Every structure is written in C-alpha cells, then in structure tokens.
PDB file of C-alpha atoms in Angstrom:
ATOM      1  CA  UNK A  80    -190.945-152.538 -89.086  1.00  0.00           C
ATOM      2  CA  UNK A  81    -194.600-152.826 -90.359  1.00  0.00           C
ATOM      3  CA  UNK A  82    -195.756-149.577 -88.811  1.00  0.00           C
ATOM      4  CA  UNK A  83    -193.221-147.643 -90.677  1.00  0.00           C
ATOM      5  CA  UNK A  84    -194.503-148.840 -94.040  1.00  0.00           C
ATOM      6  CA  UNK A  85    -196.978-147.081 -96.332  1.00  0.00           C
ATOM      7  CA  UNK A  86    -199.413-150.029 -96.191  1.00  0.00           C
ATOM      8  CA  UNK A  87    -199.571-149.688 -92.276  1.00  0.00           C
ATOM      9  CA  UNK A  88    -200.514-145.883 -92.511  1.00  0.00           C
ATOM     10  CA  UNK A  89    -202.894-146.595 -95.505  1.00  0.00           C
ATOM     11  CA  UNK A  90    -204.789-149.201 -93.524  1.00  0.00           C
ATOM     12  CA  UNK A  91    -204.860-147.065 -90.373  1.00  0.00           C
ATOM     13  CA  UNK A  92    -206.206-144.137 -92.249  1.00  0.00           C
ATOM     14  CA  UNK A  93    -208.949-146.224 -93.823  1.00  0.00           C
ATOM     15  CA  UNK A  94    -209.935-147.733 -90.449  1.00  0.00           C
ATOM     16  CA  UNK A  95    -210.033-144.226 -88.773  1.00  0.00           C
ATOM     17  CA  UNK A  96    -212.036-142.855 -91.690  1.00  0.00           C
ATOM     18  CA  UNK A  97    -214.430-145.691 -91.546  1.00  0.00           C
ATOM     19  CA  UNK A  98    -214.793-145.316 -87.845  1.00  0.00           C
ATOM     20  CA  UNK A  99    -215.176-141.580 -87.928  1.00  0.00           C
ATOM     21  CA  UNK A 100    -217.898-141.826 -90.585  1.00  0.00           C
ATOM     22  CA  UNK A 101    -219.759-144.354 -88.690  1.00  0.00           C
ATOM     23  CA  UNK A 102    -219.364-143.237 -85.063  1.00  0.00           C
ATOM     24  CA  UNK A 103    -218.776-139.396 -85.134  1.00  0.00           C
ATOM     25  CA  UNK A 104    -222.149-138.512 -86.581  1.00  0.00           C
ATOM     26  CA  UNK A 105    -223.862-140.814 -84.020  1.00  0.00           C
ATOM     27  CA  UNK A 106    -221.969-139.188 -81.199  1.00  0.00           C
ATOM     28  CA  UNK A 107    -222.762-135.738 -82.471  1.00  0.00           C
ATOM     29  CA  UNK A 108    -226.477-136.655 -82.799  1.00  0.00           C
ATOM     30  CA  UNK A 109    -226.496-138.041 -79.196  1.00  0.00           C
ATOM     31  CA  UNK A 110    -224.923-134.794 -77.840  1.00  0.00           C
ATOM     32  CA  UNK A 111    -227.498-132.739 -79.923  1.00  0.00           C
ATOM     33  CA  UNK A 112    -230.417-134.727 -78.565  1.00  0.00           C
ATOM     34  CA  UNK A 113    -228.999-134.464 -75.024  1.00  0.00           C
ATOM     35  CA  UNK A 114    -228.923-130.682 -75.338  1.00  0.00           C
ATOM     36  CA  UNK A 115    -232.463-130.624 -76.686  1.00  0.00           C
ATOM     37  CA  UNK A 116    -233.633-132.870 -73.849  1.00  0.00           C
ATOM     38  CA  UNK A 117    -231.764-130.675 -71.303  1.00  0.00           C
ATOM     39  CA  UNK A 118    -233.593-127.539 -72.603  1.00  0.00           C
ATOM     40  CA  UNK A 119    -236.977-129.493 -72.494  1.00  0.00           C
ATOM     41  CA  UNK A 120    -236.354-130.581 -68.846  1.00  0.00           C
ATOM     42  CA  UNK A 121    -235.613-126.901 -67.950  1.00  0.00           C
ATOM     43  CA  UNK A 122    -238.939-125.942 -69.447  1.00  0.00           C
ATOM     44  CA  UNK A 123    -240.660-128.834 -67.609  1.00  0.00           C
ATOM     45  CA  UNK A 124    -239.168-127.703 -64.357  1.00  0.00           C
ATOM     46  CA  UNK A 125    -240.275-124.164 -65.056  1.00  0.00           C
ATOM     47  CA  UNK A 126    -243.841-125.369 -65.703  1.00  0.00           C
ATOM     48  CA  UNK A 127    -243.930-127.791 -62.706  1.00  0.00           C
ATOM     49  CA  UNK A 128    -242.768-124.916 -60.405  1.00  0.00           C
ATOM     50  CA  UNK A 129    -246.111-123.309 -61.007  1.00  0.00           C
ATOM     51  CA  UNK A 130    -247.808-126.493 -59.735  1.00  0.00           C
ATOM     52  CA  UNK A 131    -245.397-126.678 -56.845  1.00  0.00           C
ATOM     53  CA  UNK A 132    -246.238-123.107 -55.909  1.00  0.00           C
ATOM     54  CA  UNK A 133    -249.901-123.805 -55.916  1.00  0.00           C
ATOM     55  CA  UNK A 134    -249.321-126.841 -53.768  1.00  0.00           C
ATOM     56  CA  UNK A 135    -247.148-124.879 -51.280  1.00  0.00           C
ATOM     57  CA  UNK A 136    -249.464-121.963 -51.019  1.00  0.00           C
ATOM     58  CA  UNK A 137    -252.216-124.159 -49.796  1.00  0.00           C
ATOM     59  CA  UNK A 138    -250.762-123.280 -46.344  1.00  0.00           C
ATOM     60  CA  UNK A 139    -252.143-119.853 -45.981  1.00  0.00           C
ATOM     61  CA  UNK A 140    -249.732-119.058 -43.152  1.00  0.00           C
ATOM     62  CA  UNK A 141    -246.927-118.712 -45.678  1.00  0.00           C
ATOM     63  CA  UNK A 142    -246.077-115.525 -47.336  1.00  0.00           C
ATOM     64  CA  UNK A 143    -244.538-114.994 -50.710  1.00  0.00           C
ATOM     65  CA  UNK A 144    -240.985-115.013 -49.349  1.00  0.00           C
ATOM     66  CA  UNK A 145    -241.456-118.292 -47.621  1.00  0.00           C
ATOM     67  CA  UNK A 146    -242.994-119.838 -50.833  1.00  0.00           C
ATOM     68  CA  UNK A 147    -240.102-118.649 -52.961  1.00  0.00           C
ATOM     69  CA  UNK A 148    -237.568-120.031 -50.542  1.00  0.00           C
ATOM     70  CA  UNK A 149    -239.110-123.452 -50.393  1.00  0.00           C
ATOM     71  CA  UNK A 150    -239.587-123.512 -54.229  1.00  0.00           C
ATOM     72  CA  UNK A 151    -236.134-122.583 -54.968  1.00  0.00           C
ATOM     73  CA  UNK A 152    -234.686-125.274 -52.711  1.00  0.00           C
ATOM     74  CA  UNK A 153    -236.868-127.942 -54.216  1.00  0.00           C
ATOM     75  CA  UNK A 154    -236.429-126.952 -57.881  1.00  0.00           C
ATOM     76  CA  UNK A 155    -232.534-126.727 -57.433  1.00  0.00           C
ATOM     77  CA  UNK A 156    -232.329-130.265 -56.120  1.00  0.00           C
ATOM     78  CA  UNK A 157    -234.741-131.693 -58.803  1.00  0.00           C
ATOM     79  CA  UNK A 158    -232.833-129.973 -61.570  1.00  0.00           C
ATOM     80  CA  UNK A 159    -229.506-131.304 -60.372  1.00  0.00           C
ATOM     81  CA  UNK A 160    -230.871-134.804 -60.078  1.00  0.00           C
ATOM     82  CA  UNK A 161    -232.389-134.894 -63.577  1.00  0.00           C
ATOM     83  CA  UNK A 162    -229.198-133.454 -65.213  1.00  0.00           C
ATOM     84  CA  UNK A 163    -226.992-136.023 -63.522  1.00  0.00           C
ATOM     85  CA  UNK A 164    -229.280-138.889 -64.825  1.00  0.00           C
ATOM     86  CA  UNK A 165    -229.488-137.406 -68.235  1.00  0.00           C
ATOM     87  CA  UNK A 166    -225.644-137.245 -68.743  1.00  0.00           C
ATOM     88  CA  UNK A 167    -225.110-140.711 -67.191  1.00  0.00           C
ATOM     89  CA  UNK A 168    -227.363-142.099 -69.970  1.00  0.00           C
ATOM     90  CA  UNK A 169    -225.579-140.001 -72.544  1.00  0.00           C
ATOM     91  CA  UNK A 170    -222.188-141.212 -71.531  1.00  0.00           C
ATOM     92  CA  UNK A 171    -223.265-144.847 -71.727  1.00  0.00           C
ATOM     93  CA  UNK A 172    -224.677-144.305 -75.183  1.00  0.00           C
ATOM     94  CA  UNK A 173    -221.527-142.664 -76.449  1.00  0.00           C
ATOM     95  CA  UNK A 174    -219.453-145.504 -74.934  1.00  0.00           C
ATOM     96  CA  UNK A 175    -221.524-147.930 -76.943  1.00  0.00           C
ATOM     97  CA  UNK A 176    -221.090-145.983 -80.163  1.00  0.00           C
ATOM     98  CA  UNK A 177    -217.342-146.085 -79.457  1.00  0.00           C
ATOM     99  CA  UNK A 178    -217.604-149.894 -79.455  1.00  0.00           C
ATOM    100  CA  UNK A 179    -217.057-150.219 -75.727  1.00  0.00           C
ATOM    101  CA  UNK A 180    -219.306-152.820 -74.039  1.00  0.00           C
ATOM    102  CA  UNK A 181    -221.142-151.179 -71.218  1.00  0.00           C
ATOM    103  CA  UNK A 182    -222.376-154.327 -69.419  1.00  0.00           C
ATOM    104  CA  UNK A 183    -219.005-155.147 -67.825  1.00  0.00           C
ATOM    105  CA  UNK A 184    -218.611-151.462 -66.918  1.00  0.00           C
ATOM    106  CA  UNK A 185    -221.910-151.508 -65.188  1.00  0.00           C
ATOM    107  CA  UNK A 186    -221.212-154.713 -63.360  1.00  0.00           C
ATOM    108  CA  UNK A 187    -217.806-153.315 -62.238  1.00  0.00           C
ATOM    109  CA  UNK A 188    -219.508-150.170 -61.177  1.00  0.00           C
ATOM    110  CA  UNK A 189    -221.991-152.252 -59.056  1.00  0.00           C
ATOM    111  CA  UNK A 190    -218.981-153.987 -57.358  1.00  0.00           C
ATOM    112  CA  UNK A 191    -217.151-150.658 -56.898  1.00  0.00           C
ATOM    113  CA  UNK A 192    -220.359-149.201 -55.522  1.00  0.00           C
ATOM    114  CA  UNK A 193    -220.613-152.045 -52.984  1.00  0.00           C
ATOM    115  CA  UNK A 194    -217.022-151.458 -51.935  1.00  0.00           C
ATOM    116  CA  UNK A 195    -217.559-147.693 -51.579  1.00  0.00           C
ATOM    117  CA  UNK A 196    -220.685-148.447 -49.519  1.00  0.00           C
ATOM    118  CA  UNK A 197    -218.542-150.275 -46.905  1.00  0.00           C
ATOM    119  CA  UNK A 198    -215.537-147.829 -47.192  1.00  0.00           C
ATOM    120  CA  UNK A 199    -217.596-144.535 -47.561  1.00  0.00           C
ATOM    121  CA  UNK A 200    -220.031-144.909 -44.744  1.00  0.00           C
ATOM    122  CA  UNK A 201    -219.894-141.164 -43.966  1.00  0.00           C
ATOM    123  CA  UNK A 202    -220.943-140.269 -47.513  1.00  0.00           C
ATOM    124  CA  UNK A 203    -223.937-142.596 -47.346  1.00  0.00           C
ATOM    125  CA  UNK A 204    -224.834-141.149 -44.030  1.00  0.00           C
ATOM    126  CA  UNK A 205    -224.574-137.590 -45.442  1.00  0.00           C
ATOM    127  CA  UNK A 206    -226.860-138.445 -48.321  1.00  0.00           C
ATOM    128  CA  UNK A 207    -229.505-140.015 -45.991  1.00  0.00           C
ATOM    129  CA  UNK A 208    -229.393-137.205 -43.598  1.00  0.00           C
ATOM    130  CA  UNK A 209    -229.556-134.672 -46.542  1.00  0.00           C
ATOM    131  CA  UNK A 210    -232.583-136.385 -47.834  1.00  0.00           C
ATOM    132  CA  UNK A 211    -234.570-136.153 -44.560  1.00  0.00           C
ATOM    133  CA  UNK A 212    -233.474-132.556 -44.160  1.00  0.00           C
ATOM    134  CA  UNK A 213    -235.077-131.712 -47.606  1.00  0.00           C
ATOM    135  CA  UNK A 214    -238.207-133.888 -47.190  1.00  0.00           C
ATOM    136  CA  UNK A 215    -238.968-132.561 -43.704  1.00  0.00           C
ATOM    137  CA  UNK A 216    -238.399-128.974 -44.985  1.00  0.00           C
ATOM    138  CA  UNK A 217    -236.105-128.131 -42.022  1.00  0.00           C
ATOM    139  CA  UNK A 218    -234.143-125.390 -43.737  1.00  0.00           C
ATOM    140  CA  UNK A 219    -234.446-123.543 -47.049  1.00  0.00           C
ATOM    141  CA  UNK A 220    -232.274-121.249 -49.144  1.00  0.00           C
ATOM    142  CA  UNK A 221    -232.227-117.788 -47.618  1.00  0.00           C
ATOM    143  CA  UNK A 222    -233.094-119.010 -44.100  1.00  0.00           C
ATOM    144  CA  UNK A 223    -230.916-117.750 -41.119  1.00  0.00           C
ATOM    145  CA  UNK A 224    -230.073-120.825 -39.022  1.00  0.00           C
ATOM    146  CA  UNK A 225    -227.716-121.994 -36.315  1.00  0.00           C
ATOM    147  CA  UNK A 226    -226.066-125.372 -37.093  1.00  0.00           C
ATOM    148  CA  UNK A 227    -224.163-127.005 -34.328  1.00  0.00           C
ATOM    149  CA  UNK A 228    -223.835-123.702 -32.594  1.00  0.00           C
ATOM    150  CA  UNK A 229    -222.613-121.661 -35.789  1.00  0.00           C
ATOM    151  CA  UNK A 230    -225.129-119.189 -37.401  1.00  0.00           C
ATOM    152  CA  UNK A 231    -225.407-117.814 -40.727  1.00  0.00           C
ATOM    153  CA  UNK A 232    -227.397-117.386 -43.998  1.00  0.00           C
ATOM    154  CA  UNK A 233    -228.212-120.626 -45.752  1.00  0.00           C
ATOM    155  CA  UNK A 234    -226.567-120.347 -49.215  1.00  0.00           C
ATOM    156  CA  UNK A 235    -226.736-124.064 -50.350  1.00  0.00           C
ATOM    157  CA  UNK A 236    -228.768-127.096 -49.298  1.00  0.00           C
ATOM    158  CA  UNK A 237    -227.833-130.405 -50.842  1.00  0.00           C
ATOM    159  CA  UNK A 238    -227.943-134.066 -50.326  1.00  0.00           C
ATOM    160  CA  UNK A 239    -224.350-133.971 -48.890  1.00  0.00           C
ATOM    161  CA  UNK A 240    -223.692-130.587 -47.382  1.00  0.00           C
ATOM    162  CA  UNK A 241    -225.265-127.451 -46.142  1.00  0.00           C
ATOM    163  CA  UNK A 242    -223.466-124.124 -46.695  1.00  0.00           C
ATOM    164  CA  UNK A 243    -223.810-121.123 -44.372  1.00  0.00           C
ATOM    165  CA  UNK A 244    -222.327-117.526 -44.598  1.00  0.00           C
ATOM    166  CA  UNK A 245    -222.055-115.530 -41.376  1.00  0.00           C
ATOM    167  CA  UNK A 246    -222.328-111.730 -41.098  1.00  0.00           C
ATOM    168  CA  UNK A 247    -218.463-111.380 -41.434  1.00  0.00           C
ATOM    169  CA  UNK A 248    -218.622-113.249 -44.865  1.00  0.00           C
ATOM    170  CA  UNK A 249    -217.174-116.386 -43.557  1.00  0.00           C
ATOM    171  CA  UNK A 250    -218.521-119.534 -45.312  1.00  0.00           C
ATOM    172  CA  UNK A 251    -219.143-122.549 -43.192  1.00  0.00           C
ATOM    173  CA  UNK A 252    -219.721-126.019 -44.796  1.00  0.00           C
ATOM    174  CA  UNK A 253    -221.388-128.747 -42.820  1.00  0.00           C
ATOM    175  CA  UNK A 254    -221.703-132.486 -43.684  1.00  0.00           C
ATOM    176  CA  UNK A 255    -225.236-133.463 -43.311  1.00  0.00           C
ATOM    177  CA  UNK A 256    -224.418-136.646 -41.442  1.00  0.00           C
ATOM    178  CA  UNK A 257    -222.568-134.659 -38.776  1.00  0.00           C
ATOM    179  CA  UNK A 258    -225.340-132.041 -38.119  1.00  0.00           C
ATOM    180  CA  UNK A 259    -226.625-132.578 -34.685  1.00  0.00           C
ATOM    181  CA  UNK A 260    -228.859-129.499 -34.104  1.00  0.00           C
ATOM    182  CA  UNK A 261    -230.514-127.025 -36.373  1.00  0.00           C
ATOM    183  CA  UNK A 262    -231.970-123.875 -35.077  1.00  0.00           C
ATOM    184  CA  UNK A 263    -233.950-122.043 -37.673  1.00  0.00           C
ATOM    185  CA  UNK A 264    -234.609-118.475 -36.845  1.00  0.00           C
ATOM    186  CA  UNK A 265    -236.667-117.533 -39.819  1.00  0.00           C
ATOM    187  CA  UNK A 266    -239.176-120.513 -40.264  1.00  0.00           C
ATOM    188  CA  UNK A 267    -242.625-119.102 -41.130  1.00  0.00           C
ATOM    189  CA  UNK A 268    -242.277-116.127 -38.785  1.00  0.00           C
ATOM    190  CA  UNK A 269    -239.574-114.507 -36.608  1.00  0.00           C
ATOM    191  CA  UNK A 270    -239.572-112.431 -33.325  1.00  0.00           C
ATOM    192  CA  UNK A 271    -237.496-109.893 -31.583  1.00  0.00           C
ATOM    193  CA  UNK A 272    -237.374-110.062 -27.797  1.00  0.00           C
ATOM    194  CA  UNK A 273    -236.589-107.036 -25.710  1.00  0.00           C
ATOM    195  CA  UNK A 274    -235.344-106.928 -22.100  1.00  0.00           C
ATOM    196  CA  UNK A 275    -235.843-103.362 -21.144  1.00  0.00           C
ATOM    197  CA  UNK A 276    -234.307-102.056 -17.929  1.00  0.00           C
ATOM    198  CA  UNK A 277    -235.695 -99.035 -16.007  1.00  0.00           C
ATOM    199  CA  UNK A 278    -234.783 -97.549 -12.769  1.00  0.00           C
ATOM    200  CA  UNK A 279    -236.488 -98.897  -9.497  1.00  0.00           C
ATOM    201  CA  UNK A 280    -238.234 -95.495  -8.909  1.00  0.00           C
ATOM    202  CA  UNK A 281    -240.105 -95.684 -12.200  1.00  0.00           C
ATOM    203  CA  UNK A 282    -243.786 -96.728 -12.475  1.00  0.00           C
ATOM    204  CA  UNK A 283    -243.770 -99.985 -14.438  1.00  0.00           C
ATOM    205  CA  UNK A 284    -247.254 -99.546 -15.714  1.00  0.00           C
ATOM    206  CA  UNK A 285    -246.369 -96.049 -17.237  1.00  0.00           C
ATOM    207  CA  UNK A 286    -243.188 -97.633 -18.759  1.00  0.00           C
ATOM    208  CA  UNK A 287    -245.209-100.424 -20.340  1.00  0.00           C
ATOM    209  CA  UNK A 288    -247.735 -97.771 -21.771  1.00  0.00           C
ATOM    210  CA  UNK A 289    -244.750 -95.856 -23.428  1.00  0.00           C
ATOM    211  CA  UNK A 290    -243.475 -99.110 -24.824  1.00  0.00           C
ATOM    212  CA  UNK A 291    -246.885 -99.963 -26.371  1.00  0.00           C
ATOM    213  CA  UNK A 292    -247.188 -96.452 -27.768  1.00  0.00           C
ATOM    214  CA  UNK A 293    -243.900 -96.564 -29.437  1.00  0.00           C
ATOM    215  CA  UNK A 294    -244.606-100.058 -30.993  1.00  0.00           C
ATOM    216  CA  UNK A 295    -248.023 -98.862 -32.259  1.00  0.00           C
ATOM    217  CA  UNK A 296    -246.308 -95.868 -33.996  1.00  0.00           C
ATOM    218  CA  UNK A 297    -243.765 -98.199 -35.494  1.00  0.00           C
ATOM    219  CA  UNK A 298    -246.372-100.385 -36.941  1.00  0.00           C
ATOM    220  CA  UNK A 299    -247.731 -97.343 -38.785  1.00  0.00           C
ATOM    221  CA  UNK A 300    -244.332 -96.862 -40.536  1.00  0.00           C
ATOM    222  CA  UNK A 301    -244.516 -97.246 -44.200  1.00  0.00           C
ATOM    223  CA  UNK A 302    -241.153 -99.037 -44.463  1.00  0.00           C
ATOM    224  CA  UNK A 303    -241.225-101.332 -41.384  1.00  0.00           C
ATOM    225  CA  UNK A 304    -244.784-101.502 -40.586  1.00  0.00           C
ATOM    226  CA  UNK A 305    -245.650-104.212 -43.103  1.00  0.00           C
ATOM    227  CA  UNK A 306    -242.968-106.449 -41.530  1.00  0.00           C
ATOM    228  CA  UNK A 307    -244.725-106.443 -38.110  1.00  0.00           C
ATOM    229  CA  UNK A 308    -247.291-109.156 -37.818  1.00  0.00           C
ATOM    230  CA  UNK A 309    -248.806-108.419 -34.409  1.00  0.00           C
ATOM    231  CA  UNK A 310    -248.925-105.742 -31.693  1.00  0.00           C
ATOM    232  CA  UNK A 311    -246.105-105.595 -28.985  1.00  0.00           C
ATOM    233  CA  UNK A 312    -246.526-108.464 -26.637  1.00  0.00           C
ATOM    234  CA  UNK A 313    -245.509-107.447 -23.070  1.00  0.00           C
ATOM    235  CA  UNK A 314    -244.764-110.369 -20.855  1.00  0.00           C
ATOM    236  CA  UNK A 315    -244.359-108.233 -17.742  1.00  0.00           C
ATOM    237  CA  UNK A 316    -241.678-107.634 -15.137  1.00  0.00           C
ATOM    238  CA  UNK A 317    -239.144-110.393 -15.823  1.00  0.00           C
ATOM    239  CA  UNK A 318    -236.609-109.784 -13.134  1.00  0.00           C
ATOM    240  CA  UNK A 319    -235.051-107.553 -10.565  1.00  0.00           C
ATOM    241  CA  UNK A 320    -231.487-106.750 -11.628  1.00  0.00           C
ATOM    242  CA  UNK A 321    -228.845-104.970  -9.455  1.00  0.00           C
ATOM    243  CA  UNK A 322    -229.853-101.453 -10.598  1.00  0.00           C
ATOM    244  CA  UNK A 323    -232.850-102.064 -12.826  1.00  0.00           C
ATOM    245  CA  UNK A 324    -236.333-103.497 -13.204  1.00  0.00           C
ATOM    246  CA  UNK A 325    -236.318-105.639 -16.298  1.00  0.00           C
ATOM    247  CA  UNK A 326    -239.485-105.691 -18.524  1.00  0.00           C
ATOM    248  CA  UNK A 327    -239.665-108.435 -21.276  1.00  0.00           C
ATOM    249  CA  UNK A 328    -241.516-107.801 -24.348  1.00  0.00           C
ATOM    250  CA  UNK A 329    -241.681-109.253 -27.952  1.00  0.00           C
ATOM    251  CA  UNK A 330    -242.528-108.109 -31.412  1.00  0.00           C
ATOM    252  CA  UNK A 331    -243.646-110.818 -33.964  1.00  0.00           C
ATOM    253  CA  UNK A 332    -242.280-110.059 -37.556  1.00  0.00           C
ATOM    254  CA  UNK A 333    -242.012-111.622 -41.043  1.00  0.00           C
ATOM    255  CA  UNK A 334    -238.974-113.976 -41.416  1.00  0.00           C
ATOM    256  CA  UNK A 335    -235.559-112.406 -41.261  1.00  0.00           C
ATOM    257  CA  UNK A 336    -236.981-108.908 -40.483  1.00  0.00           C
ATOM    258  CA  UNK A 337    -236.747-109.086 -36.675  1.00  0.00           C
ATOM    259  CA  UNK A 338    -233.384-107.466 -36.512  1.00  0.00           C
ATOM    260  CA  UNK A 339    -234.309-104.349 -38.637  1.00  0.00           C
ATOM    261  CA  UNK A 340    -237.430-103.943 -36.612  1.00  0.00           C
ATOM    262  CA  UNK A 341    -235.705-104.342 -33.265  1.00  0.00           C
ATOM    263  CA  UNK A 342    -233.048-101.781 -34.093  1.00  0.00           C
ATOM    264  CA  UNK A 343    -235.614 -99.143 -35.092  1.00  0.00           C
ATOM    265  CA  UNK A 344    -237.848 -99.945 -32.019  1.00  0.00           C
ATOM    266  CA  UNK A 345    -234.819 -99.414 -29.586  1.00  0.00           C
ATOM    267  CA  UNK A 346    -234.050 -96.183 -31.327  1.00  0.00           C
ATOM    268  CA  UNK A 347    -237.606 -94.873 -30.972  1.00  0.00           C
ATOM    269  CA  UNK A 348    -237.955 -96.115 -27.381  1.00  0.00           C
ATOM    270  CA  UNK A 349    -234.782 -94.299 -26.230  1.00  0.00           C
ATOM    271  CA  UNK A 350    -236.260 -90.963 -27.539  1.00  0.00           C
ATOM    272  CA  UNK A 351    -239.558 -91.770 -26.010  1.00  0.00           C
ATOM    273  CA  UNK A 352    -237.915 -92.401 -22.468  1.00  0.00           C
ATOM    274  CA  UNK A 353    -235.963 -89.243 -22.747  1.00  0.00           C
ATOM    275  CA  UNK A 354    -239.064 -87.243 -23.627  1.00  0.00           C
ATOM    276  CA  UNK A 355    -241.108 -88.823 -20.715  1.00  0.00           C
ATOM    277  CA  UNK A 356    -238.254 -88.464 -18.261  1.00  0.00           C
ATOM    278  CA  UNK A 357    -237.919 -92.319 -17.679  1.00  0.00           C
ATOM    279  CA  UNK A 358    -234.561 -93.140 -16.432  1.00  0.00           C
ATOM    280  CA  UNK A 359    -232.464 -95.934 -18.069  1.00  0.00           C
ATOM    281  CA  UNK A 360    -230.115 -97.057 -15.317  1.00  0.00           C
ATOM    282  CA  UNK A 361    -226.430 -97.469 -15.902  1.00  0.00           C
ATOM    283  CA  UNK A 362    -223.727 -98.572 -13.439  1.00  0.00           C
ATOM    284  CA  UNK A 363    -222.495 -96.068 -11.042  1.00  0.00           C
ATOM    285  CA  UNK A 364    -219.243 -96.178  -9.100  1.00  0.00           C
ATOM    286  CA  UNK A 365    -218.618 -94.282  -5.842  1.00  0.00           C
ATOM    287  CA  UNK A 366    -214.972 -93.485  -4.970  1.00  0.00           C
ATOM    288  CA  UNK A 367    -214.111 -93.087  -1.313  1.00  0.00           C
ATOM    289  CA  UNK A 368    -211.032 -91.041  -0.462  1.00  0.00           C
ATOM    290  CA  UNK A 369    -209.439 -92.346   2.716  1.00  0.00           C
ATOM    291  CA  UNK A 370    -209.308 -89.844   5.670  1.00  0.00           C
ATOM    292  CA  UNK A 371    -205.671 -88.381   6.517  1.00  0.00           C
ATOM    293  CA  UNK A 372    -205.135 -89.264  10.183  1.00  0.00           C
ATOM    294  CA  UNK A 373    -201.549 -88.065  10.467  1.00  0.00           C
ATOM    295  CA  UNK A 374    -202.724 -84.843  12.081  1.00  0.00           C
ATOM    296  CA  UNK A 375    -204.694 -86.566  14.859  1.00  0.00           C
ATOM    297  CA  UNK A 376    -202.141 -89.116  15.788  1.00  0.00           C
ATOM    298  CA  UNK A 377    -199.765 -88.332  18.784  1.00  0.00           C
ATOM    299  CA  UNK A 378    -196.093 -87.806  18.185  1.00  0.00           C
ATOM    300  CA  UNK A 379    -195.049 -90.780  20.325  1.00  0.00           C
ATOM    301  CA  UNK A 380    -196.985 -93.812  21.526  1.00  0.00           C
ATOM    302  CA  UNK A 381    -198.879 -93.379  24.738  1.00  0.00           C
ATOM    303  CA  UNK A 382    -197.371 -94.853  27.898  1.00  0.00           C
ATOM    304  CA  UNK A 383    -198.784 -98.119  29.218  1.00  0.00           C
ATOM    305  CA  UNK A 384    -201.024 -97.896  32.262  1.00  0.00           C
ATOM    306  CA  UNK A 385    -201.542-100.499  35.005  1.00  0.00           C
ATOM    307  CA  UNK A 386    -198.064-101.941  34.728  1.00  0.00           C
ATOM    308  CA  UNK A 387    -196.634-103.556  38.033  1.00  0.00           C
ATOM    309  CA  UNK A 388    -193.074-104.265  39.063  1.00  0.00           C
ATOM    310  CA  UNK A 389    -191.986-107.701  39.852  1.00  0.00           C
ATOM    311  CA  UNK A 390    -193.295-109.249  36.672  1.00  0.00           C
ATOM    312  CA  UNK A 391    -195.463-111.867  38.392  1.00  0.00           C
ATOM    313  CA  UNK A 392    -198.051-112.628  41.075  1.00  0.00           C
ATOM    314  CA  UNK A 393    -197.243-112.064  44.672  1.00  0.00           C
TER     315      UNK A 393
END
C-alpha cells in the first residue's frame, strides 16, 4: 500500500512542514494580537468606568456603595460581551488560516440560529428579560432582594440568570424569563419597621418619648450612627392586641444596614423600658384547680318527693 512507502511519508512530511511554516506563525500572531487587544479592552473598561461613575453620581441621592454596586454590574456585563465578541472574531480568523472556508459555516450558523430560535424560546425569553432587568437597573450586585418569594444576596446578574445566596449559604438560580416579582430591599435606601407592644396601663405618649430618646442616642453612636439617615419616625398606635398596645415606628437607614441598626435599637430599647418601669407584656396563663366536692355530697341519693300511687291521673 502507498501509505506504507517512504515516498508517502516523505510527501506527507513536506506538506505538513509547508503548512506549519505558513499557518502556525500566522495563528500564533493572531493569538498574540488577541491577547494584546484583550489587555487593551481591560484598560479601556477601567478608564470608561470613571466616566460611568461620573454619570451615575449625577444622582446626588446615591451614596458611594450604591454607585459601586451599579458600576460593578454594568462593567461586568460589558466586559463579558466584549470578550465573547473578540474571541469569536479570533476563532474565525484562525479557521481561515487553517484553510477552512468561514462563509458556509456562517450560513450554517444562521440556519442553526433560526432553528434554535424556534426550539429555544425560553432561552430567548431569558435574554430579553435579562436585558430589561439590566437596563431598568432593577437589581445590582450586592443587593438584598426577594425573587418569586425567595430572598437572598445578589451574587450574579446576567442576561440569562440571576443568582442569589440566602443567609444559610444556599445558592438560588433563577431564569430571567421566569421571574415574576422582584422585591428589592436595598434600593437607594432601606428601613427597619418596629411594632413595639406595651401594657395597656402604660402612657403611650411617655412610651413614644422613650423610643425617640433611644433613637436619638443611637444616632450619635460612632459605629451605627452614620448608617441612620433620618430621626425615628413614629406612626402612632397601630393596633390593640390581646394583651398589648402596639406602637409602630420606622428608622430609615443606608442600604442593607437596616438589620444591624434594628437589632441594636431593640437591645437599647429593652434596657430603657426596664429602667423606666415600662412593662412589655407577655402571655399569662391562669390555672384553675377544680373544687373537691366529695365531702359535700350525701352518701346516698335523696328520696324523691311528691310521688303519688296509682301511676296516673284519677
């Protein structure tokens, strides 16, 4: 057979050497240029982030944390998109250097894309929904949100999925096209709402005064004070419970800091109530021991009175 002969391997070696000398340096140069362009794009994204920061900070209501979350989300999406586009171009250039005609591949990719468009409607819906989530700035990296009733910290926002991690460490992945409701608890500012129950005998005006005093002291705290945006907002007596008068109040805080402020406020309020003698009601249970009637009962049933003989009317 011909491929067992010396001439076959000699011709094959010459062809491979000719191809290697012609194609391999070009492929190497393309990869080198791709790496250079990738580094250049990283620098461009770093420079453009300053312009995006200036554009975002035009809204004076946003603090530095909000600006960084929005910037991190946008730059992550733009960086991923530019890299995908770059390596698609590099792949087509390498295929052409290998002698593969790219035009039929692109035509086939168009037909395949059309077929996938009909067969992968959920994927298309995910991308469209993800685009509007990003454009409308509904959620950002680092936000605490509730999606379809499941809450957690946003770890990833993409065109196809959103990833949350709850306080137990469980990761939840949502397809953008199947997201029905988004509740963002850390958008621009947050709030901690309190339902404080006191005994019915307490003077509610005095209770409110103590609550405001504790909130004012907390706002002077060096650690948590900067996280409080406004004074305590007392909404008044909210309801009459079974054993308590419920007073509703709210503290407005910086995003994601409402839980730390709320825990410290409740701790200080408990000490203040104890110091002022304000009673915090709790459920009471009264146990009634039944009376022993064995001593008062007669030894035998009493005789019937008014009984007549004959058993019927006369």
